[in-house]
CSV table of C-alpha atoms in Angstrom, one decimal:
chain,number,residue,atom,x,y,z
B,1,MET,CA,20.9,-24.6,-31.7
B,2,THR,CA,22.7,-22.7,-34.5
B,3,GLN,CA,20.5,-19.1,-35.0
B,4,LYS,CA,19.3,-20.1,-38.5
B,5,VAL,CA,17.9,-23.4,-36.5
B,6,GLU,CA,16.6,-21.2,-34.0
B,7,ASP,CA,15.0,-18.1,-35.9
B,8,GLY,CA,13.0,-21.3,-38.3
B,9,ALA,CA,12.2,-22.9,-34.5
B,10,LEU,CA,10.2,-19.2,-33.9
B,11,ALA,CA,8.6,-18.4,-37.5
B,12,LYS,CA,7.1,-21.8,-37.3
B,13,LEU,CA,6.3,-21.5,-33.3
B,14,ARG,CA,4.7,-18.3,-34.9
B,15,GLU,CA,2.9,-19.6,-37.2
B,16,LEU,CA,1.2,-22.4,-34.9
B,17,VAL,CA,0.0,-19.1,-32.7
B,18,ALA,CA,-1.7,-17.7,-35.4
B,19,GLU,CA,-3.5,-20.6,-36.7
B,20,ARG,CA,-4.4,-21.5,-33.0
B,21,MET,CA,-5.7,-17.8,-32.8
B,22,VAL,CA,-7.7,-17.4,-36.3
B,23,GLY,CA,-10.4,-15.2,-36.3
B,24,LEU,CA,-9.3,-13.5,-33.4
B,25,PRO,CA,-10.0,-10.7,-31.7
B,26,GLU,CA,-13.5,-11.7,-32.8
B,27,GLU,CA,-14.9,-9.4,-35.9
B,28,LYS,CA,-18.0,-11.4,-36.0
B,29,HIS,CA,-20.4,-12.2,-33.6
B,30,ASP,CA,-23.7,-14.8,-33.7
B,31,SER,CA,-26.4,-12.6,-32.6
B,32,ALA,CA,-28.3,-15.6,-31.8
B,33,LEU,CA,-25.9,-16.2,-28.7
B,34,GLY,CA,-27.3,-12.7,-27.2
B,35,LEU,CA,-25.1,-10.2,-26.2
B,36,PRO,CA,-22.0,-11.1,-23.9
B,37,LEU,CA,-20.4,-8.4,-21.5
B,38,GLN,CA,-16.9,-9.4,-23.4
B,39,VAL,CA,-15.9,-11.5,-26.3
B,40,THR,CA,-12.4,-12.5,-26.4
B,41,PRO,CA,-10.2,-9.3,-27.0
B,42,PHE,CA,-6.6,-10.5,-28.4
B,43,GLY,CA,-5.3,-12.4,-31.2
B,44,ALA,CA,-2.0,-13.9,-31.9
B,45,LYS,CA,0.0,-10.3,-32.8
B,46,GLU,CA,-0.5,-10.3,-28.2
B,47,VAL,CA,0.3,-13.5,-27.6
B,48,ASN,CA,3.8,-13.4,-30.3
B,49,ALA,CA,4.4,-10.3,-28.5
B,50,MET,CA,4.3,-11.8,-25.0
B,51,LEU,CA,5.9,-15.0,-26.2
B,52,GLU,CA,8.9,-12.9,-27.5
B,53,VAL,CA,8.8,-11.4,-23.6
B,54,MET,CA,9.0,-15.0,-22.3
B,55,LEU,CA,12.0,-16.0,-24.3
B,56,SER,CA,14.0,-13.0,-23.6
B,57,THR,CA,13.4,-14.1,-20.1
B,58,TRP,CA,13.3,-10.3,-18.7
B,59,VAL,CA,9.7,-10.8,-18.1
B,60,THR,CA,9.1,-8.1,-15.0
B,61,MET,CA,8.7,-4.6,-15.5
B,62,GLY,CA,11.1,-3.0,-17.9
B,63,LYS,CA,11.5,-1.7,-21.5
B,64,GLU,CA,8.1,-2.7,-23.3
B,65,VAL,CA,6.2,-1.3,-20.3
B,66,ARG,CA,8.2,1.8,-20.7
B,67,ALA,CA,7.3,1.5,-24.4
B,68,PHE,CA,3.8,1.3,-23.5
B,69,GLU,CA,3.9,4.3,-21.0
B,70,GLU,CA,5.3,6.4,-23.7
B,71,GLU,CA,3.3,5.4,-26.6
B,72,TRP,CA,0.3,6.2,-23.9
B,73,ALA,CA,1.2,9.0,-23.4
B,74,GLN,CA,1.4,10.2,-26.5
B,75,TRP,CA,-2.0,8.8,-27.3
B,76,CYS,CA,-4.1,10.1,-24.6
B,77,GLY,CA,-2.1,13.9,-25.1
B,78,SER,CA,-0.4,13.6,-21.4
B,79,GLU,CA,3.0,14.1,-20.9
B,80,HIS,CA,3.7,11.1,-18.5
B,81,ALA,CA,2.1,8.2,-17.7
B,82,ILE,CA,2.7,4.9,-15.2
B,83,MET,CA,1.6,1.8,-15.7
B,84,VAL,CA,0.6,-0.2,-12.6
B,85,ASN,CA,-1.0,-3.6,-11.8
B,86,SER,CA,-5.2,-2.6,-12.2
B,87,GLY,CA,-6.9,0.4,-12.4
B,88,SER,CA,-7.8,0.4,-8.9
B,89,SER,CA,-4.1,0.6,-8.2
B,90,ALA,CA,-4.4,3.5,-10.6
B,91,ASN,CA,-6.7,5.4,-8.6
B,92,LEU,CA,-4.5,4.7,-5.5
B,93,ILE,CA,-1.4,5.9,-6.4
B,94,ALA,CA,-2.7,8.9,-8.2
B,95,LEU,CA,-4.6,10.3,-4.5
B,96,ALA,CA,-1.7,8.9,-3.0
B,97,SER,CA,0.9,11.1,-5.2
B,98,LEU,CA,-0.9,14.1,-4.5
B,99,VAL,CA,-0.7,13.5,-0.6
B,100,GLN,CA,3.1,12.3,-0.8
B,101,THR,CA,3.3,16.2,-2.8
B,102,GLY,CA,1.6,17.8,0.2
B,103,VAL,CA,-1.2,18.8,-2.6
B,104,LEU,CA,-3.5,17.2,-0.2
B,105,VAL,CA,-3.2,16.4,3.6
B,106,GLU,CA,-4.8,14.1,6.1
B,107,GLY,CA,-8.2,15.5,6.8
B,108,ASP,CA,-8.9,17.4,3.6
B,109,GLU,CA,-12.2,16.1,2.0
B,110,VAL,CA,-12.3,14.6,-1.5
B,111,LEU,CA,-16.0,14.8,-3.6
B,112,VAL,CA,-16.8,11.4,-4.9
B,113,PRO,CA,-19.8,10.8,-6.9
B,114,ALA,CA,-22.5,8.9,-5.9
B,115,VAL,CA,-22.4,6.2,-8.7
B,116,ALA,CA,-18.9,4.8,-9.6
B,117,TRP,CA,-16.8,2.0,-8.7
B,118,SER,CA,-16.1,1.0,-5.2
B,119,THR,CA,-12.1,1.6,-5.8
B,120,THR,CA,-13.1,5.3,-6.3
B,121,LEU,CA,-14.0,5.9,-3.0
B,122,PHE,CA,-11.8,3.4,-1.1
B,123,PRO,CA,-8.3,5.3,-2.1
B,124,VAL,CA,-10.2,8.4,-0.3
B,125,ALA,CA,-10.7,6.9,3.3
B,126,GLN,CA,-7.2,4.5,3.0
B,127,LEU,CA,-5.3,7.5,2.4
B,128,GLY,CA,-6.7,9.3,5.5
B,129,LEU,CA,-8.6,11.7,3.6
B,130,VAL,CA,-12.7,12.5,3.4
B,131,PRO,CA,-14.9,11.1,0.9
B,132,VAL,CA,-17.9,13.6,0.3
B,133,LEU,CA,-20.9,11.7,-1.8
B,134,VAL,CA,-22.2,14.1,-4.4
B,135,ASP,CA,-25.5,13.1,-6.7
B,136,VAL,CA,-25.2,12.7,-10.6
B,137,CYS,CA,-26.2,14.6,-13.2
B,138,PRO,CA,-29.2,13.1,-15.0
B,139,GLU,CA,-27.7,14.6,-18.4
B,140,ARG,CA,-24.5,13.3,-18.3
B,141,LEU,CA,-24.0,10.5,-15.7
B,142,GLY,CA,-21.1,12.7,-14.2
B,143,MET,CA,-20.8,14.6,-11.2
B,144,ASP,CA,-23.2,17.5,-10.8
B,145,PRO,CA,-21.3,20.4,-10.5
B,146,VAL,CA,-24.0,21.9,-8.7
B,147,ALA,CA,-24.7,19.2,-6.2
B,148,ALA,CA,-20.5,19.4,-5.7
B,149,LYS,CA,-20.5,23.2,-5.2
B,150,ALA,CA,-23.4,22.8,-2.6
B,151,ALA,CA,-21.4,19.8,-1.0
B,152,MET,CA,-18.0,22.0,-0.7
B,153,GLY,CA,-17.2,23.0,2.8
B,154,PRO,CA,-13.7,24.7,3.8
B,155,ARG,CA,-11.7,21.5,3.8
B,156,THR,CA,-12.6,20.6,0.4
B,157,LYS,CA,-9.9,20.3,-1.7
B,158,ALA,CA,-10.2,18.0,-4.7
B,159,ALA,CA,-13.0,15.6,-6.7
B,160,MET,CA,-13.0,12.0,-8.4
B,161,VAL,CA,-14.4,13.0,-11.6
B,162,VAL,CA,-15.6,9.6,-13.2
B,163,HIS,CA,-16.6,9.2,-16.4
B,164,LEU,CA,-19.1,6.8,-16.1
B,165,LEU,CA,-19.3,4.0,-18.9
B,166,GLY,CA,-17.5,6.1,-21.0
B,167,GLN,CA,-20.0,9.0,-20.9
B,168,PRO,CA,-17.7,12.3,-20.7
B,169,ALA,CA,-18.3,14.2,-17.2
B,170,ASP,CA,-18.7,17.9,-17.4
B,171,VAL,CA,-15.0,18.9,-16.6
B,172,GLU,CA,-15.0,22.5,-17.2
B,173,ALA,CA,-17.9,23.1,-14.8
B,174,LEU,CA,-16.1,21.5,-12.3
B,175,GLU,CA,-12.7,22.8,-12.6
B,176,ALA,CA,-14.5,25.9,-12.1
B,177,LEU,CA,-14.9,24.9,-8.9
B,178,GLY,CA,-11.7,25.4,-8.0
B,179,LEU,CA,-11.1,21.9,-6.8
B,180,VAL,CA,-7.6,19.3,-7.8
B,181,LEU,CA,-9.3,17.0,-10.4
B,182,ILE,CA,-8.6,13.8,-10.7
B,183,GLU,CA,-10.1,12.0,-13.6
B,184,ASP,CA,-11.2,8.4,-13.1
B,185,ALA,CA,-11.2,7.0,-16.6
B,186,CYS,CA,-11.3,3.8,-16.1
B,187,ALA,CA,-13.8,3.3,-18.8
B,188,ALA,CA,-13.6,6.2,-20.8
B,189,HIS,CA,-10.5,5.2,-22.8
B,190,GLY,CA,-10.6,7.9,-25.8
B,191,ALA,CA,-13.8,9.6,-24.6
B,192,GLN,CA,-13.3,13.4,-25.9
B,193,ILE,CA,-14.6,17.0,-24.7
B,194,GLY,CA,-13.3,19.2,-27.6
B,195,ASP,CA,-10.3,17.8,-29.1
B,196,LYS,CA,-8.9,17.0,-26.0
B,197,LYS,CA,-9.1,13.4,-24.6
B,198,VAL,CA,-10.7,12.7,-20.8
B,199,GLY,CA,-7.8,11.4,-18.6
B,200,SER,CA,-5.6,14.9,-20.0
B,201,LEU,CA,-7.6,17.4,-18.2
B,202,GLY,CA,-7.1,17.1,-14.6
B,203,ARG,CA,-4.6,16.9,-12.2
B,204,LEU,CA,-3.8,13.2,-13.0
B,205,GLY,CA,-5.9,11.0,-14.7
B,206,THR,CA,-6.3,6.9,-14.5
B,207,PHE,CA,-7.3,4.1,-17.1
B,208,SER,CA,-7.8,0.5,-16.4
B,209,PHE,CA,-6.9,-2.6,-18.7
B,210,PHE,CA,-8.8,-4.9,-16.9
B,211,PHE,CA,-10.1,-7.9,-19.5
B,212,SER,CA,-13.4,-6.0,-20.1
B,213,HIS,CA,-12.6,-2.8,-20.8
B,214,HIS,CA,-11.8,-0.9,-24.1
B,215,ILE,CA,-8.0,-2.9,-24.5
B,216,THR,CA,-6.5,-5.2,-21.7
B,217,THR,CA,-3.5,-6.5,-20.4
B,218,VAL,CA,-5.4,-8.9,-18.6
B,219,GLU,CA,-5.0,-7.1,-15.6
B,220,GLY,CA,-3.6,-3.3,-15.9
B,221,GLY,CA,-3.9,0.4,-15.1
B,222,MET,CA,-2.0,3.5,-16.0
B,223,VAL,CA,-2.2,6.9,-14.4
B,224,VAL,CA,-1.1,10.2,-16.8
B,225,CYS,CA,-0.5,13.5,-15.6
B,226,SER,CA,2.1,16.8,-16.8
B,227,ASN,CA,3.5,17.4,-13.6
B,228,PRO,CA,7.1,16.2,-13.0
B,229,ALA,CA,7.0,16.3,-9.1
B,230,LEU,CA,3.5,13.8,-9.4
B,231,LEU,CA,5.3,11.7,-11.5
B,232,ASP,CA,8.1,11.4,-9.6
B,233,ALA,CA,6.1,10.4,-6.4
B,234,ALA,CA,3.8,7.9,-8.5
B,235,ARG,CA,7.1,6.2,-9.8
B,236,ALA,CA,8.1,5.8,-6.4
B,237,LEU,CA,5.2,4.8,-4.5
B,238,ARG,CA,4.5,1.9,-7.3
B,239,ALA,CA,8.0,0.5,-6.2
B,240,HIS,CA,7.9,0.3,-2.2
B,241,GLY,CA,8.5,4.0,-2.3
B,242,TRP,CA,12.2,3.2,-4.1
B,243,ILE,CA,14.3,6.1,-5.5
B,244,ARG,CA,15.4,3.9,-8.6
B,245,GLU,CA,12.8,5.3,-11.3
B,246,MET,CA,12.6,8.7,-9.6
B,247,GLU,CA,14.3,11.6,-12.2
B,248,GLY,CA,15.4,12.9,-8.6
B,249,ARG,CA,17.3,9.7,-7.2
B,250,GLU,CA,20.5,11.7,-7.5
B,251,MET,CA,19.4,14.3,-5.0
B,252,HIS,CA,17.8,11.9,-2.8
B,253,ALA,CA,20.8,9.8,-3.0
B,254,ALA,CA,22.9,13.0,-2.0
B,255,ALA,CA,20.5,13.8,0.8
B,256,SER,CA,21.3,10.2,2.4
B,257,PRO,CA,25.2,9.4,1.4
B,258,GLU,CA,25.4,7.1,4.4
B,259,ILE,CA,22.6,4.6,2.6
B,260,ASP,CA,23.7,2.5,-0.5
B,261,PRO,CA,21.5,4.5,-3.5
B,262,ARG,CA,20.5,0.9,-4.5
B,263,PHE,CA,18.4,0.6,-1.6
B,264,LEU,CA,17.1,4.2,-0.8
B,265,PHE,CA,13.6,3.9,0.1
B,266,VAL,CA,12.5,7.4,0.6
B,267,SER,CA,8.6,7.0,1.2
B,268,ALA,CA,6.3,4.5,1.8
B,269,GLY,CA,4.4,2.5,-0.6
B,270,TRP,CA,3.7,-0.1,-2.6
B,271,ASN,CA,4.3,-3.4,-5.2
B,272,LEU,CA,2.0,-2.6,-8.0
B,273,ARG,CA,4.0,-3.1,-10.4
B,274,PRO,CA,3.0,-4.4,-14.2
B,275,THR,CA,5.0,-7.2,-15.9
B,276,ASP,CA,6.2,-6.7,-19.4
B,277,LEU,CA,4.0,-9.4,-20.5
B,278,ALA,CA,1.1,-7.1,-19.6
B,279,GLY,CA,3.5,-3.9,-21.3
B,280,ALA,CA,3.9,-5.9,-24.8
B,281,MET,CA,0.2,-7.1,-24.9
B,282,GLY,CA,-0.5,-3.1,-24.3
B,283,ARG,CA,1.6,-2.2,-26.9
B,284,VAL,CA,-0.1,-4.5,-29.5
B,285,GLN,CA,-3.8,-3.5,-28.1
B,286,LEU,CA,-3.2,0.2,-28.1
B,287,MET,CA,-3.0,-0.3,-32.0
B,288,ARG,CA,-5.9,-1.8,-32.3
B,289,LEU,CA,-7.8,0.9,-29.9
B,290,ASP,CA,-9.0,3.8,-32.5
B,291,PRO,CA,-10.9,1.5,-35.0
B,292,TRP,CA,-12.6,-0.3,-32.3
B,293,LEU,CA,-13.7,3.0,-30.7
B,294,VAL,CA,-15.2,4.1,-33.9
B,295,ARG,CA,-17.0,1.0,-34.0
B,296,ARG,CA,-18.2,1.2,-30.6
B,297,ARG,CA,-19.1,4.9,-31.5
B,298,ALA,CA,-21.1,3.6,-34.2
B,299,ASN,CA,-22.8,0.8,-32.2
B,300,HIS,CA,-23.8,3.5,-29.6
B,301,ALA,CA,-25.1,6.0,-32.1
B,302,ARG,CA,-27.0,2.8,-33.7
B,303,PHE,CA,-28.6,1.8,-30.4
B,304,CYS,CA,-29.6,5.4,-29.6
B,305,GLU,CA,-31.4,5.9,-32.7
B,306,ARG,CA,-33.7,2.9,-32.6
B,307,LEU,CA,-34.1,3.5,-28.9
B,308,ALA,CA,-35.4,6.6,-29.3
B,309,ARG,CA,-38.9,5.8,-30.1
B,310,PHE,CA,-38.9,4.2,-26.5
B,311,ASP,CA,-38.2,7.7,-24.8
B,312,SER,CA,-41.6,8.2,-22.8
B,313,VAL,CA,-40.2,5.0,-20.7
B,314,LEU,CA,-36.7,4.6,-21.2
B,315,GLN,CA,-34.0,7.4,-20.8
B,316,ILE,CA,-30.6,7.0,-22.5
B,317,TRP,CA,-27.6,9.0,-23.0
B,318,PRO,CA,-26.7,9.7,-26.6
B,319,GLU,CA,-23.5,12.2,-26.7
B,320,VAL,CA,-23.5,15.5,-25.8
B,321,LEU,CA,-22.9,18.2,-28.1
B,322,GLY,CA,-18.7,18.8,-28.2
B,323,THR,CA,-18.2,15.5,-26.9
B,324,GLN,CA,-17.3,12.1,-27.9
B,325,HIS,CA,-18.4,9.2,-26.2
B,326,ALA,CA,-15.8,6.4,-25.3
B,327,GLY,CA,-18.7,3.6,-26.0
B,328,PHE,CA,-17.6,1.3,-22.9
B,329,ALA,CA,-21.3,0.0,-22.2
B,330,PHE,CA,-24.6,1.2,-22.8
B,331,PRO,CA,-26.6,2.6,-19.9
B,332,MET,CA,-30.4,2.4,-19.9
B,333,CYS,CA,-32.8,3.8,-17.0
B,334,LEU,CA,-36.5,3.3,-16.7
B,335,ARG,CA,-38.6,6.3,-16.1
B,336,SER,CA,-40.3,6.5,-12.6
B,337,ASP,CA,-43.6,6.7,-14.5
B,338,SER,CA,-42.7,3.3,-16.5
B,339,GLU,CA,-45.3,0.5,-16.1
B,340,LYS,CA,-42.7,-1.5,-15.8
B,341,SER,CA,-40.2,-2.5,-12.9
B,342,ARG,CA,-36.5,-2.9,-13.0
B,343,ALA,CA,-36.7,-5.8,-12.4
B,344,ASP,CA,-39.2,-6.8,-15.2
B,345,PHE,CA,-37.0,-5.3,-18.0
B,346,MET,CA,-33.8,-6.9,-16.4
B,347,ALA,CA,-35.3,-10.0,-16.4
B,348,HIS,CA,-36.2,-9.5,-20.4
B,349,LEU,CA,-32.9,-8.8,-21.3
B,350,GLU,CA,-31.4,-11.3,-19.6
B,351,ALA,CA,-33.6,-13.9,-21.2
B,352,ARG,CA,-31.9,-13.1,-24.3
B,353,ASN,CA,-28.8,-13.2,-23.2
B,354,ILE,CA,-28.0,-9.9,-23.0
């Protein structure tokens, strides 16, 4: 096949993809269908970007992942980013890099908010650390700094700071406790405190790119940090403890001259690598993220405005002054003196496909 014929065939294929996926990502939604958890969040641009990766025949972690890492770090306001295969893996890698570099040691306590996803807590225990549950602040839904201080003991060294459902936690007050902060921003892409995005404020930050999150790589996650030692540890831990992607690989190779450096592993690790398909999809999705965040915040503000008249029975969470909500979901809490039960309220919503 000549280059001209091949280019023509590819152009036709891209056109067919565009025709097949017209209207996606969904820009409009039929209100009669209710409010689903997620509508299709990608379209022809993502599919064609992944098609290019497939046609290149290099589909495992490579240049697309590296480019996405650089673009995400710049967008987030962090020096480095390490892509992994899920947000859960991101939490595991973030904590493991702190253990690998000696910042945390077995038996150290890590504060974890009582309201969080399971994989905010489980990696703490899996790494030989001790999770200590702390209640959340009713005004912000994040870890309560007062409760955190009361829960601290002589071996308390770190805290998993969850920005729950897109609502920024009180990072400044938690930072004042002198703990190592790991920000779980898996559901808070683009949330801000002042002019800084969450995830970039702690020692490390984590994000999820699951199908129903702000952007998706189908499955995927990201760790951000600004510390070179943590970066190197995370890169090795992501790929079996291999030195191949470490900045310090030459130092490790020199320390073990009897081993071929192509096959030198310097720590225990996992295979948590993403694919270049995921990297290519993420790069296109990132270009969509800022406009989507504007719409999410507008929706959040509109819900708050419309529901304000039910304040006597329903607690909602408007943006806290000095912060920007990421609008991942819209939490509501029935007040204790409400005449209706939570089950009644949920049944009312679900009957309307919400």
